[in-house]
XYZ file of C-alpha atoms in Angstrom:
742
model
C 0.088 -0.014 -0.049
C 2.899 2.281 0.701
C 4.504 1.911 -2.649
C 1.148 2.552 -4.451
C 0.475 5.835 -1.871
C 4.162 6.486 -3.155
C 4.074 6.243 -7.063
C 0.407 7.838 -7.108
C 2.023 10.854 -5.325
C 5.134 10.757 -7.804
C 2.937 10.546 -10.572
C 0.112 14.047 -10.024
C 3.078 16.068 -7.900
C 6.630 15.075 -9.621
C 8.128 17.862 -11.529
C 6.419 16.431 -14.431
C 3.667 14.942 -13.113
C 2.287 18.360 -11.536
C 1.957 19.895 -15.049
C 0.891 17.167 -16.641
C -2.210 16.613 -14.361
C -2.834 19.963 -14.313
C -3.332 20.479 -18.393
C -5.218 16.460 -18.255
C -7.686 18.648 -16.260
C -7.514 21.490 -18.401
C -7.917 19.819 -21.548
C -10.925 17.100 -20.379
C -12.916 19.921 -19.216
C -11.869 22.318 -22.161
C -13.050 19.662 -24.177
C -16.398 17.984 -22.492
C -17.740 21.310 -21.926
C -17.109 22.232 -26.156
C -18.613 18.863 -27.166
C -21.430 17.919 -24.388
C -24.490 19.512 -23.444
C -24.815 21.677 -20.512
C -26.653 20.041 -17.611
C -28.441 23.198 -17.421
C -29.566 22.662 -20.723
C -31.383 18.976 -19.926
C -33.208 20.356 -16.649
C -37.066 18.368 -17.237
C -39.146 20.121 -14.083
C -42.505 18.718 -15.624
C -40.775 15.237 -15.170
C -43.080 12.380 -13.090
C -42.446 11.563 -10.040
C -44.367 8.931 -9.349
C -44.137 5.082 -10.999
C -47.258 4.079 -13.686
C -47.903 0.921 -10.543
C -49.179 3.792 -7.996
C -53.302 4.018 -8.537
C -53.016 7.661 -9.002
C -51.049 7.347 -11.916
C -52.969 4.938 -13.082
C -56.418 6.840 -12.659
C -54.873 9.358 -14.998
C -54.090 6.853 -17.596
C -57.998 5.509 -17.338
C -58.945 9.083 -17.571
C -57.044 10.340 -20.998
C -58.292 6.892 -22.046
C -61.638 7.428 -21.378
C -62.714 10.661 -21.415
C -59.855 12.778 -23.181
C -61.358 16.224 -22.788
C -60.147 16.536 -19.270
C -56.412 15.649 -20.178
C -54.209 18.475 -20.828
C -52.436 21.148 -18.352
C -54.958 23.627 -17.146
C -53.950 27.155 -16.126
C -56.348 29.006 -14.337
C -57.013 32.024 -14.960
C -58.714 33.867 -12.220
C -60.004 37.354 -12.101
C -60.777 39.373 -9.124
C -62.091 43.005 -8.044
C -63.173 43.940 -4.045
C -66.352 44.744 -4.176
C -67.515 43.056 -7.305
C -66.955 41.752 -10.735
C -68.339 44.461 -13.264
C -69.755 44.755 -16.595
C -66.734 46.192 -18.146
C -64.760 43.456 -16.000
C -66.634 40.173 -17.608
C -66.316 42.092 -21.756
C -62.439 41.819 -20.792
C -62.858 38.090 -19.977
C -65.140 37.428 -23.129
C -62.707 39.477 -25.846
C -60.225 37.704 -24.425
C -61.740 34.580 -25.208
C -62.758 35.608 -28.475
C -58.652 37.131 -29.563
C -57.623 33.485 -28.090
C -60.017 31.480 -29.595
C -59.716 32.969 -32.827
C -55.837 32.369 -32.796
C -54.789 30.314 -30.172
C -51.684 30.225 -27.750
C -48.562 27.876 -28.385
C -49.966 24.311 -27.615
C -53.341 25.556 -26.592
C -55.848 22.744 -26.414
C -58.968 24.221 -24.726
C -60.637 27.402 -23.828
C -63.889 27.467 -22.777
C -66.243 29.532 -25.171
C -66.966 32.762 -23.173
C -67.203 35.075 -25.686
C -70.258 33.141 -27.179
C -72.017 33.136 -23.655
C -74.737 36.384 -22.217
C -73.984 38.432 -19.520
C -76.409 36.613 -16.788
C -74.651 33.357 -17.810
C -71.573 33.855 -17.070
C -72.435 35.536 -14.056
C -73.890 32.752 -12.699
C -70.353 31.145 -12.530
C -69.148 34.125 -10.403
C -68.354 33.058 -6.981
C -71.274 33.795 -4.187
C -69.907 37.261 -3.338
C -69.786 38.202 -6.888
C -65.791 39.126 -6.976
C -63.985 35.926 -8.655
C -64.674 34.346 -11.782
C -62.624 31.656 -12.697
C -61.751 31.231 -16.410
C -59.637 27.528 -17.873
C -57.250 27.507 -20.542
C -55.879 23.862 -20.638
C -53.023 23.567 -22.671
C -51.036 20.238 -23.722
C -48.969 17.794 -21.486
C -46.272 18.870 -23.837
C -45.862 22.145 -23.169
C -42.731 22.937 -21.824
C -43.008 25.838 -18.898
C -40.883 28.293 -21.706
C -43.833 28.171 -24.294
C -46.607 28.482 -21.162
C -44.553 31.691 -19.700
C -45.022 33.204 -23.200
C -48.153 32.181 -23.120
C -48.960 33.445 -19.804
C -47.151 37.324 -20.772
C -49.634 37.307 -24.160
C -52.600 37.025 -22.030
C -51.203 39.269 -19.890
C -50.802 42.127 -22.750
C -54.412 41.311 -24.031
C -55.846 42.393 -20.483
C -53.847 45.079 -20.382
C -54.077 46.242 -23.422
C -57.979 45.875 -22.630
C -58.351 47.468 -18.891
C -55.945 50.040 -19.274
C -53.278 48.984 -17.087
C -52.189 45.783 -16.086
C -54.341 43.561 -13.595
C -51.792 41.176 -13.420
C -49.198 43.308 -11.876
C -52.215 44.999 -9.273
C -51.215 44.282 -6.165
C -53.668 41.796 -4.156
C -54.901 44.427 -2.228
C -56.011 46.723 -5.337
C -59.363 48.012 -5.445
C -59.244 47.568 -8.821
C -59.365 44.512 -11.490
C -56.492 42.109 -10.500
C -55.586 38.215 -12.464
C -53.191 35.859 -11.492
C -52.876 32.627 -13.257
C -53.237 29.712 -11.010
C -53.729 25.601 -11.144
C -50.842 23.175 -12.828
C -49.757 25.299 -15.613
C -49.244 28.682 -13.455
C -47.724 26.531 -10.610
C -44.884 25.270 -12.988
C -44.154 28.009 -14.741
C -43.409 29.902 -10.970
C -41.805 27.085 -9.847
C -39.904 26.753 -12.828
C -38.785 30.839 -12.392
C -37.818 30.238 -9.276
C -35.139 27.463 -9.441
C -33.700 29.602 -12.177
C -33.213 32.470 -10.012
C -32.195 30.591 -7.946
C -29.300 28.563 -9.811
C -27.595 31.723 -10.101
C -27.888 33.592 -6.918
C -27.575 30.288 -4.889
C -23.956 29.510 -7.199
C -22.917 33.387 -6.519
C -23.632 33.483 -2.880
C -22.023 29.568 -2.257
C -18.786 31.085 -3.443
C -18.919 33.970 -1.817
C -19.483 32.325 1.343
C -16.979 29.649 0.831
C -14.460 32.445 -0.662
C -14.793 34.394 2.875
C -14.286 31.443 5.207
C -11.530 30.620 3.428
C -10.010 33.786 4.178
C -10.827 34.160 7.301
C -9.910 30.663 8.753
C -6.639 30.896 6.770
C -6.126 34.288 6.025
C -4.211 33.307 2.893
C -5.882 34.706 -0.715
C -3.992 31.366 -2.860
C -5.019 29.088 -0.493
C -8.920 30.550 -0.387
C -8.371 29.573 -4.128
C -7.454 26.478 -4.440
C -10.059 24.327 -3.717
C -12.303 26.803 -5.500
C -10.129 25.987 -8.525
C -10.844 22.430 -7.865
C -14.433 22.847 -7.444
C -14.775 24.801 -10.452
C -12.655 21.876 -12.513
C -15.261 19.004 -11.114
C -18.040 21.169 -11.733
C -16.463 21.626 -15.170
C -16.397 17.865 -15.798
C -19.882 16.877 -14.102
C -21.980 18.883 -16.000
C -21.411 18.001 -18.884
C -20.947 14.568 -17.996
C -24.709 14.939 -16.766
C -25.164 16.909 -19.930
C -24.576 14.120 -22.166
C -26.874 11.320 -20.030
C -29.587 13.012 -19.776
C -29.475 14.218 -23.587
C -29.545 10.287 -23.719
C -32.488 9.649 -21.877
C -30.034 7.469 -19.429
C -31.199 10.205 -16.057
C -33.769 12.950 -15.925
C -32.311 16.430 -13.814
C -34.307 18.992 -13.064
C -33.401 22.364 -11.603
C -33.826 20.974 -7.495
C -31.256 18.754 -8.136
C -28.404 20.496 -9.918
C -28.772 23.379 -7.283
C -28.243 21.162 -4.313
C -25.949 19.494 -6.234
C -23.989 22.741 -6.721
C -23.825 23.379 -2.866
C -22.802 20.031 -2.124
C -20.284 20.259 -4.470
C -18.717 23.466 -2.987
C -19.220 22.079 1.007
C -18.170 18.482 0.538
C -15.634 19.221 -2.206
C -13.823 22.125 -0.051
C -13.438 19.420 2.805
C -11.764 17.042 0.875
C -9.295 19.599 -0.290
C -9.107 20.966 3.144
C -8.064 17.396 4.589
C -4.897 17.120 2.398
C -3.942 21.161 2.832
C -3.930 20.844 6.299
C -1.545 17.938 6.542
C 0.246 19.515 3.711
C 0.111 22.530 6.067
C 0.836 20.606 9.085
C 4.233 18.589 7.169
C 5.916 22.088 6.286
C 6.415 22.296 9.902
C 8.797 19.520 10.278
C 9.768 18.857 6.551
C 12.407 21.261 4.922
C 12.085 19.656 1.790
C 8.609 20.312 0.381
C 8.439 17.361 -1.984
C 8.606 15.073 0.865
C 6.372 17.335 2.854
C 3.609 16.689 0.159
C 4.226 12.923 -0.812
C 3.712 12.651 3.366
C 0.964 14.492 3.491
C -0.615 12.464 0.064
C 0.449 9.506 2.406
C -1.234 10.538 5.243
C -4.987 11.769 4.190
C -5.551 10.109 0.808
C -6.929 6.895 1.966
C -9.194 8.871 4.476
C -9.891 11.299 1.792
C -11.198 8.476 -0.841
C -12.632 6.504 2.413
C -15.230 9.590 2.877
C -15.653 10.305 -0.521
C -16.398 6.659 -1.435
C -18.658 6.379 1.787
C -21.104 9.820 0.524
C -20.771 8.234 -3.047
C -22.766 5.030 -2.621
C -24.839 6.271 0.180
C -26.040 8.767 -2.073
C -26.154 6.518 -5.179
C -28.353 4.294 -2.777
C -31.147 7.161 -3.811
C -31.238 4.963 -7.076
C -33.781 2.682 -4.583
C -36.786 5.668 -4.377
C -39.838 4.773 -5.776
C -40.434 8.898 -5.941
C -38.719 10.991 -8.841
C -37.757 13.614 -7.567
C -35.663 11.606 -4.711
C -33.964 9.087 -7.681
C -33.063 12.352 -9.638
C -30.752 13.320 -6.902
C -28.771 10.341 -6.723
C -26.612 10.047 -10.317
C -25.841 13.672 -10.422
C -25.322 14.182 -6.273
C -22.791 10.311 -6.382
C -21.336 11.538 -9.715
C -20.174 15.007 -8.365
C -19.139 13.622 -5.164
C -16.178 11.139 -7.500
C -15.481 13.404 -9.671
C -14.579 16.104 -6.100
C -12.838 13.003 -4.739
C -10.536 12.631 -8.235
C -10.122 16.153 -8.157
C -8.951 16.421 -4.562
C -6.484 13.754 -5.041
C -5.226 14.717 -8.156
C -5.405 18.334 -9.307
C -5.462 19.819 -5.841
C -1.911 18.014 -4.997
C -0.536 19.208 -8.386
C -1.389 22.747 -7.769
C -0.007 22.633 -3.838
C 3.238 20.841 -6.123
C 3.577 23.629 -8.231
C 2.889 26.745 -5.362
C 4.726 24.481 -2.789
C 4.795 26.901 0.160
C 3.834 30.140 -1.701
C 0.151 28.417 -1.573
C -0.083 29.772 2.483
C 1.196 32.987 2.058
C 1.681 35.123 3.495
C 1.726 33.016 6.462
C 3.937 30.707 5.264
C 4.618 27.645 7.552
C 8.200 26.868 7.907
C 10.107 24.031 9.936
C 12.134 25.360 13.147
C 15.062 25.805 11.122
C 14.203 27.912 8.654
C 12.838 29.914 11.204
C 15.840 30.510 12.430
C 17.963 31.100 9.605
C 15.420 33.233 8.073
C 15.425 35.335 11.116
C 19.339 35.298 11.132
C 19.504 36.592 7.624
C 17.051 39.384 8.826
C 19.527 40.401 11.758
C 17.113 39.293 13.674
C 16.208 37.062 17.110
C 14.444 33.816 16.402
C 11.072 33.660 17.263
C 10.611 31.340 20.723
C 8.120 28.263 19.888
C 4.570 29.044 20.834
C 3.886 26.725 23.816
C 0.490 27.640 24.012
C -1.719 24.670 23.889
C -4.815 25.336 21.422
C -8.378 24.921 21.911
C -8.658 21.560 20.194
C -6.252 20.158 22.792
C -7.903 21.539 25.482
C -10.697 19.902 24.612
C -8.667 16.661 23.751
C -7.286 16.704 27.411
C -11.044 16.852 28.446
C -12.230 13.899 26.699
C -9.535 12.059 28.193
C -9.510 13.057 31.235
C -13.468 12.813 32.027
C -15.112 10.882 29.283
C -17.733 9.887 30.701
C -18.894 13.555 32.071
C -18.598 14.065 28.223
C -20.508 11.457 26.787
C -23.363 12.061 29.983
C -23.753 16.004 28.696
C -23.413 15.303 25.202
C -25.842 12.525 25.086
C -28.278 14.671 26.876
C -27.706 17.906 24.546
C -28.334 15.171 21.756
C -31.060 13.533 22.786
C -32.834 16.597 24.580
C -33.065 18.198 20.668
C -33.634 14.897 18.856
C -36.923 14.177 21.599
C -38.755 17.225 19.521
C -38.257 14.842 15.722
C -41.750 12.322 16.700
C -43.586 16.138 17.158
C -42.224 17.079 13.681
C -45.551 18.369 11.210
C -45.172 17.554 7.344
C -46.441 18.295 4.764
C -47.102 17.049 0.944
C -48.687 20.042 -0.291
C -45.829 21.242 -3.118
C -47.758 24.946 -3.338
C -46.922 25.337 0.385
C -43.699 25.403 -0.339
C -43.461 28.351 -2.382
C -43.695 32.364 -1.151
C -47.104 33.825 -0.310
C -46.807 36.286 -2.755
C -46.166 34.162 -5.931
C -48.710 34.244 -8.538
C -49.767 31.197 -8.695
C -49.559 31.093 -5.019
C -52.008 34.334 -4.989
C -53.968 32.895 -7.026
C -54.633 30.001 -5.256
C -55.300 31.755 -2.035
C -58.012 33.853 -4.057
C -59.811 30.525 -5.297
C -60.038 28.812 -1.664
C -61.544 32.068 -0.322
C -64.270 32.578 -2.906
C -65.331 29.094 -3.870
C -65.176 25.849 -2.065
C -62.527 24.616 -0.677
C -62.640 21.412 -3.219
C -63.228 22.744 -6.012
C -59.724 24.151 -6.169
C -58.321 20.365 -7.052
C -61.711 17.882 -7.503
C -60.817 14.341 -6.884
C -61.752 12.566 -9.493
C -63.604 9.057 -9.121
C -64.074 6.430 -11.961
C -65.491 3.387 -12.112
C -66.273 0.289 -14.052
C -69.385 -0.249 -13.383
C -69.971 -3.529 -15.377
C -73.577 -1.987 -16.869
C -74.957 -2.405 -13.492
C -77.380 0.143 -12.359
C -74.663 2.401 -10.186
C -75.543 5.823 -8.278
C -71.969 7.026 -7.606
C -72.723 10.042 -7.135
C -75.801 9.698 -4.609
C -73.553 7.084 -2.506
C -70.257 9.757 -2.466
C -72.697 12.661 -2.117
C -73.240 11.206 1.418
C -70.020 10.855 2.727
C -69.180 13.722 5.132
C -65.820 14.881 4.180
C -67.555 15.252 0.465
C -69.468 19.262 -0.247
C -70.211 18.214 -4.145
C -70.543 15.461 -6.419
C -70.259 16.421 -10.440
C -73.171 14.569 -12.642
C -71.893 11.159 -13.957
C -69.221 11.121 -17.650
C -69.587 8.085 -19.399
C -66.022 6.763 -20.761
C -65.583 7.488 -24.705
C -63.966 3.702 -25.313
C -66.158 2.171 -22.824
C -69.649 3.615 -21.268
C -69.833 0.951 -18.674
C -66.892 2.863 -17.480
C -68.350 6.598 -14.935
C -66.322 9.379 -13.216
C -67.303 12.185 -11.014
C -65.311 14.918 -9.621
C -65.929 15.391 -5.664
C -65.255 18.059 -3.970
C -64.293 18.197 -0.715
C -64.958 19.979 2.262
C -61.686 20.660 3.231
C -58.613 22.059 1.643
C -57.418 19.989 -1.305
C -54.271 19.474 -0.823
C -54.262 19.514 3.226
C -53.529 16.197 4.971
C -56.860 15.860 5.930
C -57.785 15.455 2.642
C -55.071 13.088 1.637
C -57.014 10.784 4.252
C -60.153 10.934 3.208
C -58.653 9.012 -0.303
C -58.794 5.497 1.153
C -62.756 6.289 2.419
C -63.144 6.973 -1.346
C -62.685 4.021 -2.505
C -63.425 2.252 0.220
C -66.908 3.537 -0.398
C -67.277 3.440 -4.217
C -66.443 -0.184 -4.196
C -68.889 -1.037 -1.564
C -71.383 0.582 -3.829
C -70.023 -1.257 -6.462
C -70.601 -4.923 -4.591
C -73.712 -3.980 -3.748
C -74.633 -3.263 -7.380
C -72.874 -6.887 -7.866
C -70.107 -5.510 -9.749
C -67.263 -8.382 -9.291
C -63.547 -7.913 -8.399
C -64.278 -4.580 -7.283
C -60.732 -3.918 -6.352
C -59.576 -3.402 -9.566
C -62.415 -1.948 -10.808
C -62.256 1.959 -8.795
C -59.292 4.332 -10.262
C -59.291 7.400 -7.760
C -56.603 10.375 -9.590
C -56.705 14.090 -9.243
C -54.007 16.385 -7.458
C -55.141 15.080 -3.729
C -55.059 11.534 -4.538
C -51.697 12.024 -6.138
C -50.009 13.585 -2.825
C -51.791 10.610 -0.737
C -49.658 8.212 -3.271
C -46.473 10.941 -2.749
C -47.005 10.207 1.302
C -46.439 6.523 0.637
C -43.961 6.672 -1.942
C -41.618 8.724 0.424
C -43.025 6.391 3.404
C -41.514 3.084 1.159
C -38.298 5.028 0.591
C -37.471 5.617 4.110
C -38.071 2.111 4.470
C -35.653 0.929 2.209
C -33.488 3.874 1.600
C -32.505 3.978 5.186
C -31.102 0.623 6.071
C -29.489 0.464 3.117
C -27.653 3.626 3.608
C -26.837 2.126 7.240
C -25.874 -1.308 5.984
C -23.399 0.330 3.064
C -21.719 2.632 5.682
C -21.624 -0.374 8.226
C -19.503 -2.283 5.694
C -17.397 0.194 4.255
C -16.504 1.229 8.284
C -16.040 -2.451 8.680
C -13.491 -2.897 5.923
C -11.521 0.315 6.730
C -11.745 0.019 10.280
C -11.376 -3.941 10.644
C -13.791 -3.025 14.035
C -17.309 -4.025 14.604
C -17.554 -1.900 18.278
C -15.947 1.056 16.188
C -18.585 0.893 13.720
C -21.600 0.581 15.809
C -20.534 3.442 17.412
C -19.802 5.848 14.786
C -23.099 5.178 13.296
C -25.037 5.569 16.125
C -23.621 8.798 16.675
C -24.051 10.095 13.219
C -28.038 8.589 13.441
C -28.237 10.448 17.338
C -26.995 13.877 15.448
C -29.871 13.559 12.622
C -32.491 13.417 15.118
C -31.274 15.810 17.030
C -30.716 17.996 13.986
C -34.499 17.260 12.911
C -36.105 17.952 16.347
C -33.637 21.508 16.516
C -34.454 21.880 13.003
C -37.862 21.788 13.634
C -37.799 23.990 17.150
C -36.586 26.837 14.829
C -38.880 26.529 12.177
C -41.485 26.006 14.236
C -41.282 28.321 16.981
C -39.292 30.668 15.392
C -40.224 30.723 11.794
C -43.328 30.114 12.265
C -44.079 27.144 9.464
C -46.795 24.895 10.150
C -44.912 22.053 8.569
C -42.074 20.265 6.779
C -41.592 19.117 3.271
C -42.421 15.517 3.682
C -38.838 14.698 2.311
C -36.837 16.704 3.913
C -35.951 13.550 6.888
C -34.722 11.271 3.648
C -32.335 14.465 2.244
C -31.766 15.555 5.590
C -30.576 11.514 7.159
C -28.652 10.503 3.248
C -26.525 13.780 2.978
C -26.119 13.897 7.276
C -24.792 10.364 7.849
C -23.095 9.929 4.944
C -21.119 13.841 5.504
C -20.868 12.904 9.216
C -19.476 9.984 8.687
C -16.353 11.952 6.905
C -15.649 13.425 9.939
C -15.399 10.387 11.994
C -13.602 8.662 9.608
C -10.688 11.099 9.383
C -10.675 11.704 12.973
C -11.067 7.823 13.549
C -8.151 7.188 10.937
C -5.361 9.622 13.106
C -6.473 7.696 16.043
C -5.739 4.379 14.560
C -2.311 5.328 13.175
C -1.234 7.108 16.143
C -2.255 4.224 18.573
C 0.171 1.474 16.985
C 2.903 3.578 19.008
C 1.752 5.323 21.704
C -1.107 4.333 24.387
C -4.433 4.625 23.335
C -5.276 7.494 25.407
C -1.955 9.749 24.196
C -3.570 8.888 20.742
C -6.768 10.325 20.893
C -5.413 13.188 22.182
C -3.109 13.878 19.839
C -5.322 12.247 16.579
C -8.410 15.106 18.252
C -6.103 18.140 18.656
C -3.940 16.942 15.443
C -7.305 17.170 12.985
C -9.679 19.180 15.376
C -8.499 22.954 13.143
C -9.278 21.093 10.384
C -12.135 19.294 10.694
C -13.712 22.863 12.178
C -12.962 24.696 9.129
C -14.454 21.914 6.934
C -17.315 22.465 9.397
C -18.013 26.151 9.244
C -18.010 26.059 5.626
C -20.107 23.024 4.618
C -22.297 24.524 6.971
C -22.276 27.742 5.403
C -23.068 26.422 2.069
C -25.760 24.420 3.408
C -27.304 27.594 5.346
C -26.451 29.310 1.755
C -30.831 27.346 0.768
C -32.157 28.989 3.464
C -31.878 32.379 1.838
C -33.870 31.147 -1.606
C -38.008 31.688 -1.363
C -38.638 27.942 -1.976
C -39.236 26.713 1.332
C -38.352 23.324 0.457
C -34.753 23.947 0.130
C -35.107 26.645 3.204
C -36.372 23.635 5.473
C -33.340 21.727 3.833
C -30.685 23.612 4.849
C -31.331 24.866 7.846
C -31.531 21.518 9.343
C -28.644 19.878 7.376
C -26.654 22.951 8.616
C -27.430 22.888 11.846
C -26.273 18.296 11.619
C -23.079 19.846 10.288
C -22.617 21.923 13.104
C -23.209 19.705 15.763
C -20.998 16.828 14.101
C -18.803 19.482 14.132
C -18.817 21.036 17.207
C -20.296 17.656 19.620
C -19.623 14.477 17.886
C -16.010 14.888 16.952
C -14.563 16.439 18.932
C -16.671 15.355 22.153
C -18.585 11.674 21.878
C -16.638 9.724 19.316
C -13.286 10.322 21.101
C -15.007 9.450 24.565
C -16.088 6.685 23.704
C -13.114 5.310 21.945
C -11.344 5.861 25.276
C -14.005 4.731 27.543
C -13.746 1.467 25.422
C -10.323 1.561 25.164
C -9.096 -1.463 23.486
C -12.669 -2.828 22.788
C -13.019 -0.214 20.369
C -10.346 -2.202 18.050
C -12.265 -5.126 18.304
C -12.062 -7.694 16.624
C -9.392 -5.955 14.425
C -5.251 -6.221 15.148
C -5.659 -2.798 17.087
C -7.460 -4.557 20.024
C -3.764 -6.539 20.777
C -1.793 -3.313 19.306
C -2.898 -1.531 21.669
C -2.816 -3.605 24.870
C 0.707 -4.028 23.413
C 1.462 -1.005 23.499
C 0.053 -0.120 26.981
C 2.372 -2.531 28.697
C 5.992 -1.593 27.208
C 4.445 2.526 28.299
C 3.682 1.256 31.638
């Protein structure tokens, strides 16, 4: 192994190797960027999230076949005026209908003929207070967000031309006519715009936070740029390859995945760079020759970096097992980005350090005591005395070794207390609640909810195959206490025995309460079919619509957690066993990061709910946070514990722990601050799911950095003693060293 590391170090840092490595990265990055499409150009923000096996998806397919008029993406134009819509307002609606009937918008599939309706007929469709009217325009399901956006701009221009001002630009409290585009099409356009705007602001903010933190921690402008250069090259390689894979149809990518991938690259990527840089800096204080120092740094850190990267890659790849599309789409971009970043950390960063040498750390250049003395003599100054003051990390290490049980009890109480709030977290599966309250489609949504029955926002479609039996589905469902209104049944186009009714619930169809009624609707429908003598009713009922899709989303999320979380734990356990060869160490290292995850979730809920007023967090957050925190948290454990493992071969275990914690404390603290900072950048975005994910993940990283890694893990190692290495050879070695030094 030492020979392999030596050859590898020589190949990327030698007199020729360092330049060859740099040139290769430049050529590969340039070629890929020139020849392959960017990943951003291949985003598909309308990709399906639920597999075909889920009931709501099957219902959509039946509806598409039997009730083709309902096919498409509806845009709901919401017209509202405080005090009531006037005849002039309604004429604007009619004129627009006439205009876009004669000259349809791109991808327009259907538009009710409001221009052919007498005013009294149109007025009958107003809300009870006569202040609100909703007019739908259906677009084809293949319509992309950019096409829809241009169509909405045409609608806005037409309305402004007739009204003399822009109703779509009026504030929601205006006394004039106001208009908003809501519904699935409006939400899709607004969501795409949010993520597109987020990409640029997120990239700028992430680069700035990493640069500022690196400058503040290391006070070296050159050193601050090295990780950013490495991340830039890694992104330059990752983006085109992912873009090519998406173009070929091998994977699907969306804006959310690319946004978080950018944060992950800068956060985790900078960490890997710092692990090597910190070791190089340390070796330069004891080794005069920079080549020898760099080779020793590579030998001492490359194993931990490779192991850390491999752990994160496999953990993120486990997301491929997800049923829910938004989670599954994370797997390849995230794991591939970390893989490329780990390779850059082990090749490009050593090459840059070899080229710059000690100058990487200017103006605070690390030197050996002899070099410091010689430099002082040349300047005619007395040699500075070495600092004898203990670092904060060394003080923490002393405390852990002296009072391990106290440390364990205090940290477990703190972490356990925070984790006790995790079971009280409330979750939502409503996509719209993740967006800002002043987003146009959400304002339109709220106007509809205030003016009409809550269930009219998104009716539940109940479809049943009656086998030509006499079934009064409308009457049966109307009796249910949570149903407000049931439409008259429609017969299927291909099979007239199939009937469909739209059910308006008396609660917000996007709430958890509404989702809970989906099984009841199915049960009631199956019951009325059985009474009519229909056979095999379980396969003759389909429930569709947004509420049913959210119910299936929850089911998919619950299933993904049950499958992916054990797989991630199992993968990390196997990797830790292979690297540390200790069952005991594997168990308590995993236990500490799982406890840290629970604490982050509980503490995140306290902040989000009690201080920021959030009623619930996105249902996908627990799985996202678990995979990231457990994988990235194990990174820090691996880096620190590998230092202890190496030192315990030549010194008593307590001294190995003291030195290992002290030696790695600075770099892990720096890395943790940068990683937490990059995730905290997500909290600046107006998208609630990213804000919540950013806050919870940043909290988890900080808990790992300042509690789990410097206190809990080394304290457990101290208490366990030789048992911490069982059954590996380290158990016997630790005992031998203890006896020899006694």
